[in-house]
mmCIF file with all atom_site columns, C-alpha atoms in Angstrom:
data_model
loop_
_atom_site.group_PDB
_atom_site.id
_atom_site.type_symbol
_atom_site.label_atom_id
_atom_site.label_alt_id
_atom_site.label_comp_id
_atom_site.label_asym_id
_atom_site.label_entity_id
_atom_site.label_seq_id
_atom_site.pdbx_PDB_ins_code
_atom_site.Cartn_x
_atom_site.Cartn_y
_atom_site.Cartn_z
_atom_site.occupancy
_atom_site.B_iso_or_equiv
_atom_site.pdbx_formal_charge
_atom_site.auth_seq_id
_atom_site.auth_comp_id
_atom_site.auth_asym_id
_atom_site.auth_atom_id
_atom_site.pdbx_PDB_model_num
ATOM 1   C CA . UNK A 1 1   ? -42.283 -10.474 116.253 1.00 0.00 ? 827 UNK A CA 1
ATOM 2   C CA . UNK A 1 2   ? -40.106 -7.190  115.484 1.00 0.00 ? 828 UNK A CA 1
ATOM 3   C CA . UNK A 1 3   ? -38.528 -9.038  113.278 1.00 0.00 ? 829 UNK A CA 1
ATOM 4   C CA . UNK A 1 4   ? -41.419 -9.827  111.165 1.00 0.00 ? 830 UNK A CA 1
ATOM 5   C CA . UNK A 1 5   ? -42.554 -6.192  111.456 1.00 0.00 ? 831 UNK A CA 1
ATOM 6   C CA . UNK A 1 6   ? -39.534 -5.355  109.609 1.00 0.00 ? 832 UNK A CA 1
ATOM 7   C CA . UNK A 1 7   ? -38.973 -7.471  107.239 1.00 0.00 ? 833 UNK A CA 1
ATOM 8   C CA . UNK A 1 8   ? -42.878 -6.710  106.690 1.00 0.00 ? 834 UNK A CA 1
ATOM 9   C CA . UNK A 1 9   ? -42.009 -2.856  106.327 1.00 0.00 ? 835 UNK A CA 1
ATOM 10  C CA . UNK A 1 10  ? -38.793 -3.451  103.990 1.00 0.00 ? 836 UNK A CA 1
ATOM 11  C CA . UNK A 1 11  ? -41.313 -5.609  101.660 1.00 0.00 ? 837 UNK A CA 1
ATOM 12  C CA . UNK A 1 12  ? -44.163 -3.305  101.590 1.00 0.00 ? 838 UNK A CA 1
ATOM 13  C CA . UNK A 1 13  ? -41.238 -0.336  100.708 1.00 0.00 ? 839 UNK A CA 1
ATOM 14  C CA . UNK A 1 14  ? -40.089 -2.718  97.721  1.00 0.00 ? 840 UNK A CA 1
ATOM 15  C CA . UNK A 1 15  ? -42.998 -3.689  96.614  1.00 0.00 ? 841 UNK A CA 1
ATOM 16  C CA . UNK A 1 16  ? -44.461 0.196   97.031  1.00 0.00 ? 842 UNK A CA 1
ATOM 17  C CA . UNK A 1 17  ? -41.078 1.469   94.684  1.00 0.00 ? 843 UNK A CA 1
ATOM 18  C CA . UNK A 1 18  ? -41.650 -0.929  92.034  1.00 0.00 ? 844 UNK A CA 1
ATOM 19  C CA . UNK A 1 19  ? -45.084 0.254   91.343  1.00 0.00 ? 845 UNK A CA 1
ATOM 20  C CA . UNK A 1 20  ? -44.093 3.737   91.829  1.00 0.00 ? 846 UNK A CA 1
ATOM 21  C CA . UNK A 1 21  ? -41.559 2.688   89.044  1.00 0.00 ? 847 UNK A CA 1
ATOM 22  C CA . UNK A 1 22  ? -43.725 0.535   86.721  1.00 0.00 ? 848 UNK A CA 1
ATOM 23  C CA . UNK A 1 23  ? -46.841 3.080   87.182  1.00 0.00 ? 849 UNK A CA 1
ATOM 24  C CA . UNK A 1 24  ? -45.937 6.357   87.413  1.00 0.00 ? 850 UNK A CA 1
ATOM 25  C CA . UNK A 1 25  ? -42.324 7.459   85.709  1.00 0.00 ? 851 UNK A CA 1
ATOM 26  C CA . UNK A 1 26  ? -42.118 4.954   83.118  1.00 0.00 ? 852 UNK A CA 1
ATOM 27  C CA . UNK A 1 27  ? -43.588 6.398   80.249  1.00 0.00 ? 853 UNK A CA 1
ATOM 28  C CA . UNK A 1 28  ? -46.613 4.604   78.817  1.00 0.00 ? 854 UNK A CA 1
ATOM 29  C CA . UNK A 1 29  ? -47.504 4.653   75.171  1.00 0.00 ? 855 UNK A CA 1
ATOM 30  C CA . UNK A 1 30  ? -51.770 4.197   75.398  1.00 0.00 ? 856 UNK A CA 1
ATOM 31  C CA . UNK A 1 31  ? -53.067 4.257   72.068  1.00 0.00 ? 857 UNK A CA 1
ATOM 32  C CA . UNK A 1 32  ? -56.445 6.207   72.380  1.00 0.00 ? 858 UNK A CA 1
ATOM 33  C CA . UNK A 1 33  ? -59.352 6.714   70.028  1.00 0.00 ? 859 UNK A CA 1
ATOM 34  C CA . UNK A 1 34  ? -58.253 9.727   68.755  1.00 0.00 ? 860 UNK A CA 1
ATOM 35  C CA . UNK A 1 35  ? -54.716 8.179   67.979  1.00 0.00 ? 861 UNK A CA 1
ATOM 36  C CA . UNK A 1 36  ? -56.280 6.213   65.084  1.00 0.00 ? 862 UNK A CA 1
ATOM 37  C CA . UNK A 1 37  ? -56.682 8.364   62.684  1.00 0.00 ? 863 UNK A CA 1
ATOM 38  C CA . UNK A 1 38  ? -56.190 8.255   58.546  1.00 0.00 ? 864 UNK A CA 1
ATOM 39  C CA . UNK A 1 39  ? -53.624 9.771   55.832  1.00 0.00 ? 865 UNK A CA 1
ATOM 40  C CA . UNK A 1 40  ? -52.204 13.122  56.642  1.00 0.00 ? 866 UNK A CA 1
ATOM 41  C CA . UNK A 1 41  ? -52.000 14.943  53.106  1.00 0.00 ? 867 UNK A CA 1
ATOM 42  C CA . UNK A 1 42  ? -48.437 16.192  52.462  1.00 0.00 ? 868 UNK A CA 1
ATOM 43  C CA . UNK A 1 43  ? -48.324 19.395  51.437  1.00 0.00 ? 869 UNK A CA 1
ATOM 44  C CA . UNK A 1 44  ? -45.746 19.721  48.761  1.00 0.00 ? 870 UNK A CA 1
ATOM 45  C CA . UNK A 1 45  ? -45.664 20.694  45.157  1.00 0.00 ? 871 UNK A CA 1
ATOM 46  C CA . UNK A 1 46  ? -44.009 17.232  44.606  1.00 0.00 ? 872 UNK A CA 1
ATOM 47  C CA . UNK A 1 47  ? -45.825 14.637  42.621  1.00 0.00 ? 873 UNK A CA 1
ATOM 48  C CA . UNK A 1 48  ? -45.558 11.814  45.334  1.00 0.00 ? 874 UNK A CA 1
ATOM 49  C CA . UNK A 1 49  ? -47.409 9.610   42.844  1.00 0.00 ? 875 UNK A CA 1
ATOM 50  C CA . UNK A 1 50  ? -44.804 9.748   39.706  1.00 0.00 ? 876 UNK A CA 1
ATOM 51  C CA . UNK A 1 51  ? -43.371 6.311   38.881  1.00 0.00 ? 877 UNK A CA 1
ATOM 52  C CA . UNK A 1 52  ? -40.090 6.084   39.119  1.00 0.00 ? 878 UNK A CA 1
ATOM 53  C CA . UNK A 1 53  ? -37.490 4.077   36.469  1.00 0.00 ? 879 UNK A CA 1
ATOM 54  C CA . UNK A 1 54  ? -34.100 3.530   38.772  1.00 0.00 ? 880 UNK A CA 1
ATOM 55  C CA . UNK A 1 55  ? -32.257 2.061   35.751  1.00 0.00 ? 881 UNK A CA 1
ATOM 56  C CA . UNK A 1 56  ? -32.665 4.811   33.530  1.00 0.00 ? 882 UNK A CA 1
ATOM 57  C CA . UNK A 1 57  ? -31.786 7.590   36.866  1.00 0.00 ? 883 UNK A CA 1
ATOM 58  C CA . UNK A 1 58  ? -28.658 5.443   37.441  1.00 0.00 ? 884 UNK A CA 1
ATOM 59  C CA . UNK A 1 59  ? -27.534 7.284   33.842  1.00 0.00 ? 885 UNK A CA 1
ATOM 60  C CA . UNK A 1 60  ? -28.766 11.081  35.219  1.00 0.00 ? 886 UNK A CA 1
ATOM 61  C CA . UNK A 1 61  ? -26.022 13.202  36.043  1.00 0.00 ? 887 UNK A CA 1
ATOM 62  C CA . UNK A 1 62  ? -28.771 15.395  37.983  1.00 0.00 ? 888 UNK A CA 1
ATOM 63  C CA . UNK A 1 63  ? -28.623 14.748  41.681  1.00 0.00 ? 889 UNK A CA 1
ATOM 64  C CA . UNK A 1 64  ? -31.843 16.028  42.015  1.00 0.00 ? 890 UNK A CA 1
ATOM 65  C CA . UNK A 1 65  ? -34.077 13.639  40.200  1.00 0.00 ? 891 UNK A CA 1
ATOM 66  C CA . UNK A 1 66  ? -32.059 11.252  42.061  1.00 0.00 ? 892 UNK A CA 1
ATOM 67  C CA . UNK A 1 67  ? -32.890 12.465  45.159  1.00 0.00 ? 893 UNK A CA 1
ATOM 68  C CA . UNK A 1 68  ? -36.784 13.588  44.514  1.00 0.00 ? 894 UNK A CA 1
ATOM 69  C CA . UNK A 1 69  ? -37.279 9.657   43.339  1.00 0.00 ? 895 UNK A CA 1
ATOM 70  C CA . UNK A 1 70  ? -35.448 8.068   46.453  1.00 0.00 ? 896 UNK A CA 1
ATOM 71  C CA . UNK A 1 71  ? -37.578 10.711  48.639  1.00 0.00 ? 897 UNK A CA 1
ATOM 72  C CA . UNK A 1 72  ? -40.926 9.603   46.517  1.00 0.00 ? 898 UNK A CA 1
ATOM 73  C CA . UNK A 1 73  ? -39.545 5.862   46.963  1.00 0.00 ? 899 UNK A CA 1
ATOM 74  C CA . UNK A 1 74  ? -39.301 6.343   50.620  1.00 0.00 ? 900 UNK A CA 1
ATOM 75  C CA . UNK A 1 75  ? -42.651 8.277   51.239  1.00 0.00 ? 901 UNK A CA 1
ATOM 76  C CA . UNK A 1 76  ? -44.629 4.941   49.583  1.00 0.00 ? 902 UNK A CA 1
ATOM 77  C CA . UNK A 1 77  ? -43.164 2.631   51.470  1.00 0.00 ? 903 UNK A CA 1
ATOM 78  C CA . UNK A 1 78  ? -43.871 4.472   55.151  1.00 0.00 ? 904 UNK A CA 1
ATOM 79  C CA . UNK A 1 79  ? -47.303 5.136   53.701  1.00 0.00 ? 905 UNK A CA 1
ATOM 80  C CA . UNK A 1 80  ? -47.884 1.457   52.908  1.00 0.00 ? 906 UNK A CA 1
ATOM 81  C CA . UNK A 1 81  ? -46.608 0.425   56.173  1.00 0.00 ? 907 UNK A CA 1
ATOM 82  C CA . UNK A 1 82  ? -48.460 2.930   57.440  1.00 0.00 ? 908 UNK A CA 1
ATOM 83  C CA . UNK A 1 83  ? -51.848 1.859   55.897  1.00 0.00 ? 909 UNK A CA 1
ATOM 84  C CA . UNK A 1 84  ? -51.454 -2.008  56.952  1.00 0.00 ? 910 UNK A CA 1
ATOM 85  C CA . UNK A 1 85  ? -50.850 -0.753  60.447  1.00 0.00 ? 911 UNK A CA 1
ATOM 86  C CA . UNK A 1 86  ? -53.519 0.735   60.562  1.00 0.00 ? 912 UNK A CA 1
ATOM 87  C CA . UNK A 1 87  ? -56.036 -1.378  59.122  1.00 0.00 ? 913 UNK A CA 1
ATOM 88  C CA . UNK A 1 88  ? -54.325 -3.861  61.269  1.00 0.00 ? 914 UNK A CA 1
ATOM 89  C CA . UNK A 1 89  ? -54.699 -1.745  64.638  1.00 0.00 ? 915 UNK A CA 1
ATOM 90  C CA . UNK A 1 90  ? -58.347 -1.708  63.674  1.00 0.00 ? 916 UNK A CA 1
ATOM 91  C CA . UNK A 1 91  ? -58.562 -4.988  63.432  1.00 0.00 ? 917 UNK A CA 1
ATOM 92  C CA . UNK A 1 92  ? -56.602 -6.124  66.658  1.00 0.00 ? 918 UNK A CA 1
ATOM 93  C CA . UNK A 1 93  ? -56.468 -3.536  68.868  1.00 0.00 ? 919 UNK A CA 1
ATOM 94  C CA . UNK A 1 94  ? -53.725 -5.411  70.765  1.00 0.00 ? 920 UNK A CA 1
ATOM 95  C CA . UNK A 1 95  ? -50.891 -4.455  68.263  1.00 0.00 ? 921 UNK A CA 1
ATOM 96  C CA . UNK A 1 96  ? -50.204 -1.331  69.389  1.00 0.00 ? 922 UNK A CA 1
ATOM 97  C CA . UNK A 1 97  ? -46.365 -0.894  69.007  1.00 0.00 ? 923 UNK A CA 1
ATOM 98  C CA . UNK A 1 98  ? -45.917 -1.248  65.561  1.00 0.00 ? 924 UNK A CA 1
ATOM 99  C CA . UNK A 1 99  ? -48.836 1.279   64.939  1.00 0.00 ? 925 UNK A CA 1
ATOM 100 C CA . UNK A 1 100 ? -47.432 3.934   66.966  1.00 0.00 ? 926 UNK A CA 1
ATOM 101 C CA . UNK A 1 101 ? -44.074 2.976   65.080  1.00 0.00 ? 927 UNK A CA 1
ATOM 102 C CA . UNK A 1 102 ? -45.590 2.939   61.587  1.00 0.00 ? 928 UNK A CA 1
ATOM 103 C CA . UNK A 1 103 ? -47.413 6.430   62.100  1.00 0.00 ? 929 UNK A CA 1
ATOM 104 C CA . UNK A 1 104 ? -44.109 8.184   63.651  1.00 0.00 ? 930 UNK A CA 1
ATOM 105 C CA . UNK A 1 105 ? -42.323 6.780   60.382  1.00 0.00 ? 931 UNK A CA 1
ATOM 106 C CA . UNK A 1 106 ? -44.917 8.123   58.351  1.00 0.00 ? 932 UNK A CA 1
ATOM 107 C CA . UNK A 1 107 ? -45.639 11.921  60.191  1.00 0.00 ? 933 UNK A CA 1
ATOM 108 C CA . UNK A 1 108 ? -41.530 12.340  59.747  1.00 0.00 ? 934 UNK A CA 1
ATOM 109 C CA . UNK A 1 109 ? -41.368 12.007  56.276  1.00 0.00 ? 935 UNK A CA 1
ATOM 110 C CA . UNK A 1 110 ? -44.352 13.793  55.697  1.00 0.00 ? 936 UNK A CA 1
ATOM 111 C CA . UNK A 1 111 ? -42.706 17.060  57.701  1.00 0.00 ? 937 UNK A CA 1
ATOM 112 C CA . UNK A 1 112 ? -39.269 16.047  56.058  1.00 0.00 ? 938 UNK A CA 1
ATOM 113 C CA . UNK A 1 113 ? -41.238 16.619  52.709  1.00 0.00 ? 939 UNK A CA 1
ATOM 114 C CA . UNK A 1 114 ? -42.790 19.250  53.594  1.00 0.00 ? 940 UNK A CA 1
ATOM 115 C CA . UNK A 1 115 ? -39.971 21.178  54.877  1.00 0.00 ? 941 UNK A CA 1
ATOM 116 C CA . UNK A 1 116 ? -37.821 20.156  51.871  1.00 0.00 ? 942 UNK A CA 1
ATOM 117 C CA . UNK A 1 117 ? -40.667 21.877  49.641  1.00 0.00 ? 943 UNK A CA 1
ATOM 118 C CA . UNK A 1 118 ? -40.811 25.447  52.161  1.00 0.00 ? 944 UNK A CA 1
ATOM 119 C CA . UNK A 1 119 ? -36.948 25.666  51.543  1.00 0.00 ? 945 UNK A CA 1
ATOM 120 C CA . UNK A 1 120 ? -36.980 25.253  48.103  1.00 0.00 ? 946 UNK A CA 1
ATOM 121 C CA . UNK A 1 121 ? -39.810 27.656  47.664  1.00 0.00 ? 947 UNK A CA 1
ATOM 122 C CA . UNK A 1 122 ? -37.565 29.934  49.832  1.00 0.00 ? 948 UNK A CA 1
ATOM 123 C CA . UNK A 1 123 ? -34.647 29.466  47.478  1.00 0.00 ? 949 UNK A CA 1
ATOM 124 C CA . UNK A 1 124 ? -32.443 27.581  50.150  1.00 0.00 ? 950 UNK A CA 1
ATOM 125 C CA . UNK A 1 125 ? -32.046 23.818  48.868  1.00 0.00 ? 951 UNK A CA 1
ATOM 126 C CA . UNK A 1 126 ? -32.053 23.326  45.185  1.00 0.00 ? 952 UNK A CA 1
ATOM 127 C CA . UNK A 1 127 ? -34.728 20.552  44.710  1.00 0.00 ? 953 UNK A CA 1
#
């Protein structure tokens, strides 16, 4: 009978650990209500909407243009992503992950932009 006491008590510890574990310090990612939310306008004296030709900047010598279309390049596509995501979220609130993923991608480039723009207003980076 001890011996089922104990290897009761060494169970109940186990099992009691692993939902300590699975519960309490593993870090949960609950998308909420107030999680879904719409476009964040960037603010930036960039036109985010400009077309851009790639074979005719291949022939620029100015590293700026260059760099301003692969930024405006790279701002559509997380806000596209971005925009299926969440229609798709909406739609089947199961897919969480690739929401949360799709809106991080999105929020940094919209603070990369928008700190790019505060330092060149500032002088600092040459855009």
């Amino acid at each position: 009978m001890a011996r089922f006491v104990w290897r009761s008590f060494i169970l109940m510890v186990i099992f009691t650990s692993g939902l300590l574990v699975g519960n309490i310090f593993t870090p949960k990612q609950i998308l909420q209500e107030k999680d879904i939310v719409g476009m964040v306008e960037v603010k930036t004296s960039l036109n985010l909407q400009t077309k851009d030709n790639f074979i005719t900047l291949a022939q620029s010598q100015d590293i700026t243009e260059i760099y301003t279309a692969f930024l405006r390049q790279s701002y559509k596509a997380a806000k596209l992503e971005y925009e299926a995501q969440l229609q798709n979220v909406t739609k089947n609130p199961q897919d969480q992950k690739d929401f949360i993923k799709a809106k991080k991608n999105y929020l940094a480039i919209v603070s990369y932009i928008e700190q790019i723009t505060l330092l060149y207003k500032k002088k600092i980076f040459p855009l």
